[in-house]
Backbone as a ProteinNet text record, in pm:
[ID]
protein_1_A
[PRIMARY]
MVSRRDDFGPRPTSTVDLPEPHGWAGQMALTTHQVVSGLRPPSQLARFVAPPVYESMVRRRATTDRRHLAPVRPTRVRAVVTSEPRDGVVDASVVLFDGHRAQAVAMRMTGVDGRWLVTELQIVE
[TERTIARY]
-817	-724.5	-690.5	-563.1	-517	-466.3	-512.6	-468.1	-347.7	-261.5	-148.2	-198.3	-129.3	-166.9	-162.5	-69	-55.1	-175.9	-256.5	-371.1	-475.8	-470.9	-573.5	-529.6	-404.3	-354.5	-358.4	-320.1	-312.1	-212.1	-244.8	-156.9	-97.9	35.1	97.5	51.1	41.2	-1.4	102.3	138.4	235	176.7	263.4	220.6	143.7	182.9	114.7	-29.7	-63.4	-199.2	-284.5	-236	-305.1	-343.6	-435.3	-468.4	-344.7	-348.3	-238.1	-210.6	-87.5	-62	-65.3	-29.1	-21.3	-158.2	-256.6	-392.7	-456.2	-428.6	-485.4	-431.8	-303.1	-241.5	-302.4	-321.9	-381.8	-522.3	-602	-739.3	-741.4	-651.5	-646.7	-603.9	-507.6	-464	-579.4	-651.9	-765.6	-875	-905.9	-1008.7	-966.1	-839.4	-787.7	-800.3	-766.6	-781.5	-927.1	-1019.8	-1161.9	-1208.3	-1155.3	-1190.4	-1139.9	-1013.3	-954	-1022.5	-1067.2	-1135	-1280.7	-1332.4	-1470.2	-1572.2	-1527.9	-1620.7	-1670.4	-1597.7	-1636.3	-1619.8	-1697.6	-1678.3	-1554	-1481	-1361.8	-1392.7	-1512.3	-1547.5	-1531.3	-1536.2	-1519.3	-1378.4	-1282.6	-1144.8	-1100.9	-1184.3	-1143.8	-1085.7	-1139.7	-1094.2	-959.1	-921.7	-803.4	-684.4	-698.8	-588.1	-567	-441.5	-408.2	-468.5	-499	-560.8	-489.3	-355.9	-292.6	-314.9	-319.3	-344.4	-488.2	-581	-721.4	-739.8	-680	-691.6	-632.9	-521.4	-459.3	-550.8	-614.7	-706.7	-826.8	-878.8	-994	-955.5	-836.2	-790.7	-772.8	-711.3	-687.1	-819	-913.9	-1045.5	-1115.1	-1104.8	-1166.8	-1110.6	-982.2	-918.8	-969.8	-980.9	-1029.5	-1173.3	-1257.3	-1397.8	-1414.5	-1319.3	-1329.9	-1288.8	-1215.4	-1171.6	-1278.9	-1278.9	-1368	-1296.3	-1353.9	-1290.2	-1354.7	-1272.4	-1322.5	-1396.1	-1481.2	-1548.8	-1446.3	-1480.4	-1388.8	-1393.1	-1276.2	-1264.8	-1238.5	-1279.8	-1253.1	-1102.4	-1062.2	-921.6	-898.7	-787.8	-752.5	-615.2	-593	-460.4	-375.3	-265.9	-176.8	-64.8	-6.5	105.5	111.4	155.6	175.6	308.7	391.3	517.7	519.2	546.8	551.3	685.1	723.2	839.5	805.2	870.9	843.7	971.8	988.7	1111	1123.6	1010.8	1010.4	871.7	862.7	736.2	627.1	513.3	400.1	404.4	502.6	514.3	539.7	460.5	476.9	477.5	576.2	579.8	528.5	440.4	380.6	388.8	416.9	411.7	308.5	213.7	103.2	93.5	75.4	52.7	-93	-164.2	-302.7	-304.1	-397.5	-404.3	-549.8	-583.9	-722.4	-742.2	-643	-652.4	-578.2	-554.3	-483.4	-363.9	-374.7	-270.1	-246.6	-120.2	-81.5	-65.8	-87.7	-73.3	-6.3	90.4	161.3	111	100.2	61.5	163.7	223.2	316.3	256	266.2	208.8	287.4	279.3	330.6	209.9	203.1	94	153.5	89.4	136.4	26.2	62.5	-34.5	-68.6	-196.2	-242.9	-378.7	-391.4	-519.8	-583.8	-502.2	-553.8	-590.9	-551.5	-581.6	-465.8	-461.2	-363.5	-412.5	-319.5	-347.8	-246.4	-296.5	-207.5	-158.2	-27.3	31.1	103.2	136	196.9	135.1	109.7	48.9	97.9	141	184.6	122.5	49.9	-10.5	62.7	117.9	192.9	114.7	80.5	5.1	95.1
-2606	-2564.9	-2417.3	-2386.8	-2251.4	-2194.3	-2074.5	-2008.6	-1922.3	-1912.4	-1820.8	-1678.9	-1584.8	-1444.5	-1401.3	-1455.5	-1419.9	-1459.5	-1551.5	-1598.8	-1490	-1382	-1279.8	-1154.2	-1143.1	-1024.1	-1041.4	-935.6	-944.6	-1050.6	-1121.3	-1226.5	-1185.4	-1189.1	-1159.9	-1260.6	-1214.2	-1300.3	-1293.4	-1406.9	-1415	-1355.2	-1300.4	-1239	-1337.2	-1463	-1560.9	-1585.9	-1550.9	-1571.1	-1444.1	-1343.6	-1214.6	-1184	-1088.6	-1048	-995	-1001.8	-953.7	-807.4	-771.7	-638.6	-524.7	-548.8	-442.1	-377.6	-457.6	-406.4	-352	-418.8	-374.1	-236.5	-213.5	-83.3	27.2	0.4	99.6	137	36	62.5	135.6	97.6	163.8	310.1	338.4	476.5	560.6	505.1	576.2	600.2	500.3	513.6	614.6	610.9	707.5	849.6	867.8	999.8	1045.2	954.5	988.2	1024.2	956.5	988.1	1126.7	1153.2	1282.8	1396.1	1367.3	1468.4	1490.4	1406.5	1422.2	1345.9	1260	1184	1056	1006.9	886.5	913.9	847.4	863.1	785.5	838	768.9	629.3	608.9	479.1	364.1	393.1	287.5	228.7	301.9	253.1	206.3	222.4	194.3	54.1	-42.7	-181.7	-206.8	-121.2	-145.8	-56.9	31.7	120.3	115.2	130.1	132.9	258.5	254.5	370.5	504	512.5	643	693.3	603	640.2	690.3	621.4	661.5	801.4	824.6	955.1	1065.9	1037.2	1135.4	1168	1066.2	1089.5	1173.1	1144.2	1219.8	1366.8	1391.6	1530.1	1600.3	1529.8	1589.9	1619.2	1528.5	1549.8	1670.4	1687.9	1801.9	1932.1	1935.3	2053.5	2075.2	1969	1977	2026.1	1979.3	2018.3	2168	2232	2374.3	2461.7	2404.9	2483.4	2479.7	2583.2	2582.9	2505.5	2395	2308.5	2324.1	2312.9	2311.5	2180	2173	2046.3	1933.8	1818.5	1705	1635.6	1615	1541.1	1394.2	1303.8	1162.2	1136.7	1068.1	1036.5	889.9	862.4	725.5	689.7	561.6	512.7	512	584.9	595.3	492.7	470.8	376.3	325.2	201.2	140.9	67	93.5	21.8	-34.8	-164.1	-227.2	-295.6	-306.8	-386	-457.2	-570	-649.7	-661.2	-569.9	-573.7	-700	-759.2	-887.9	-949.7	-1076.2	-1146.5	-1078.7	-1054.6	-993.8	-842.8	-781.8	-635.6	-590.2	-495	-440.9	-288.6	-228.6	-83.6	-52.5	45.5	78.3	227.7	260.9	398.4	401.1	492.3	498.6	641.1	652.9	783.3	788.5	890.2	913.9	1033	1033.3	1142.2	1173.6	1303	1343.7	1411.6	1401.4	1463.9	1595.5	1657	1784.1	1781.5	1701.9	1704.6	1564.6	1538.5	1409.3	1422.9	1313	1309.1	1176.6	1179.9	1058.5	1011.8	880.4	819.5	710	716.4	613	545.6	414.3	343.4	217.8	177.7	48.5	-34.2	-153.2	-245.2	-365.2	-403.2	-514	-618.9	-743.4	-851.6	-879.2	-859.7	-880.3	-948.3	-1057.7	-1128	-1159.5	-1198.5	-1241.7	-1130.8	-1005.5	-895.7	-796.6	-710.7	-603	-493.6	-434.9	-322.6	-212.5	-93.2	18.9	74.4	61	104.8	238.2	278.1	408.2	462.1	592.5	652.9	795.2	827.5	964.1	1004.8	1116.1	1168	1296.3	1302.4	1418.1	1486.1	1612.5	1685.2	1778.4
1088.2	985.5	1005.9	1011.1	1032.7	902.1	865.3	742.5	771.4	673	684.6	661.5	718.8	703.8	557.4	478.7	338.1	253.6	303.3	226	204	280.3	273	198.8	164.4	95.5	-55.2	-126.1	-272.2	-314.9	-421.8	-471.8	-605.8	-616.3	-745.8	-851.1	-976.1	-1085.9	-1197.4	-1251.1	-1360.2	-1488	-1570.6	-1696.6	-1784.2	-1785	-1871.4	-1828.4	-1705.4	-1654.3	-1659.4	-1733.7	-1742	-1886.1	-1906.9	-2044.2	-2116.5	-2247.8	-2331.1	-2295.4	-2254.2	-2199.7	-2301.2	-2424.2	-2524.8	-2546.7	-2578.3	-2601.1	-2474.3	-2363	-2235.5	-2200.3	-2220.5	-2190.2	-2275.8	-2403.9	-2492.4	-2449	-2417.1	-2373.2	-2239.7	-2148.9	-2018.5	-2032.7	-2119.8	-2142.2	-2197.9	-2293.3	-2352.7	-2248.4	-2169.4	-2066.7	-1960	-1921.8	-1825	-1877.9	-2005.1	-2068.7	-2062.9	-2089.5	-2086.4	-1945.2	-1844.3	-1705.9	-1669.7	-1699.6	-1665.4	-1742.1	-1864.9	-1946.8	-1905.9	-1818.1	-1772.6	-1854.6	-1946.4	-2030.3	-1963.9	-1864.2	-1790.1	-1641.2	-1558.1	-1413.3	-1367.2	-1269.7	-1219.6	-1165.6	-1116.3	-1058.2	-1157.9	-1288.1	-1388.7	-1386.2	-1329.3	-1325.1	-1186.9	-1086.7	-949	-931.3	-998.2	-983.3	-1050.7	-1144	-1226.2	-1194.8	-1097.1	-1060.5	-909.4	-868.3	-726.3	-662.6	-532.8	-467.2	-489.9	-482.5	-507.6	-650.9	-747.6	-886.9	-900.6	-839.1	-842.9	-783.3	-667.3	-601.7	-688.3	-754	-843	-960.8	-1019.1	-1130.2	-1086.1	-968.8	-918.6	-897.6	-840.3	-821.4	-955.8	-1051.2	-1182.4	-1253.1	-1239.5	-1301.2	-1239.5	-1107.5	-1040.5	-1095.7	-1122.9	-1181.4	-1323	-1399.7	-1537.4	-1540.2	-1448	-1445	-1423.5	-1358.7	-1330.3	-1448.2	-1542.9	-1658.4	-1766.6	-1849.2	-1964.7	-2075.3	-2114.4	-2213.7	-2350.7	-2453.4	-2590.8	-2612.8	-2714.5	-2743.5	-2761.3	-2709.6	-2712.1	-2847.5	-2905.5	-3031.3	-2998.5	-3084.5	-3057.6	-3048.8	-2945.5	-2924	-2956.2	-3021.6	-3062.1	-3007.8	-2991.4	-2954.6	-3080.4	-3077.7	-3194.4	-3189.4	-3070.1	-3056.2	-2912.6	-2898.3	-2766.4	-2769.7	-2669	-2653.6	-2512.2	-2500	-2368.1	-2347	-2221.6	-2182.7	-2053	-2032.1	-1913.1	-1830.4	-1731.9	-1652.3	-1567.3	-1531.5	-1460	-1475.2	-1443.6	-1458.8	-1376.4	-1438.9	-1370.6	-1362.3	-1428.9	-1430.2	-1573.4	-1621.6	-1756.3	-1747.5	-1812.5	-1828.7	-1968.8	-1979.9	-2109.3	-2135.4	-2260.1	-2308.5	-2419.8	-2409.2	-2505.2	-2558.6	-2689.5	-2750.9	-2795.1	-2746.8	-2786	-2880.4	-2975.5	-3073	-3101.1	-3098.6	-3122	-3257.3	-3345.5	-3476.5	-3483.6	-3367.8	-3363.2	-3268.8	-3164	-3063.2	-3008.4	-2977.2	-2920.5	-2769.4	-2702	-2557	-2522.7	-2431.1	-2390.5	-2254.3	-2240.4	-2113.5	-2083.6	-1966.2	-1922	-1800.5	-1794.9	-1681.2	-1649.2	-1524.8	-1480.9	-1441.7	-1499.5	-1470.2	-1397.1	-1288.1	-1206.8	-1199.7	-1218	-1208	-1062.6	-1026.8	-889.8	-894.7	-823.2	-811	-946.2	-1043.9	-1173.6	-1269.2	-1240.5	-1331.7	-1329.6	-1431.4	-1432.3	-1338.9	-1265.8	-1177.8	-1212.6	-1247.3	-1277.7	-1144.5	-1121.9	-996	-1009.1	-1130.6	-1157.4	-1285.5	-1289.2	-1408.4	-1423	-1542.5	-1573.5	-1706	-1706.7	-1828.9	-1864.1	-1985.2	-2029.3	-2140.9	-2119.3	-2222	-2297
[MASK]
+++++++++++++++++++++++++++++++++++++++++++++++++++++++++++++++++++++++++++++++++++++++++++++++++++++++++++++++++++++++++++++

């Protein structure tokens, strides 16, 4: 039996076969914020973000670690807006709030191998 070359690469996954995107996006934005802030190790997100996104978070965290930071206040998800430009792809905008300041997170999530994978991420402070 001969396998096709495509059998070994990432497989696109339909939105209906993935976790609910609204809640997943909010949790991912919050977790990403915690990684960049130094509260969680980046390795906790490695499975859920594309390699370029992971590398960007690690670089941003290294910069954050060098600055003197004020004590961290608990951050909450304030709002999540999602859109589905095509099956298996969701764009999400998330607003995080720590009681004093808001932060926006924009991301593109793509269904790959039965899970959401963040393929684009922008954090606006």
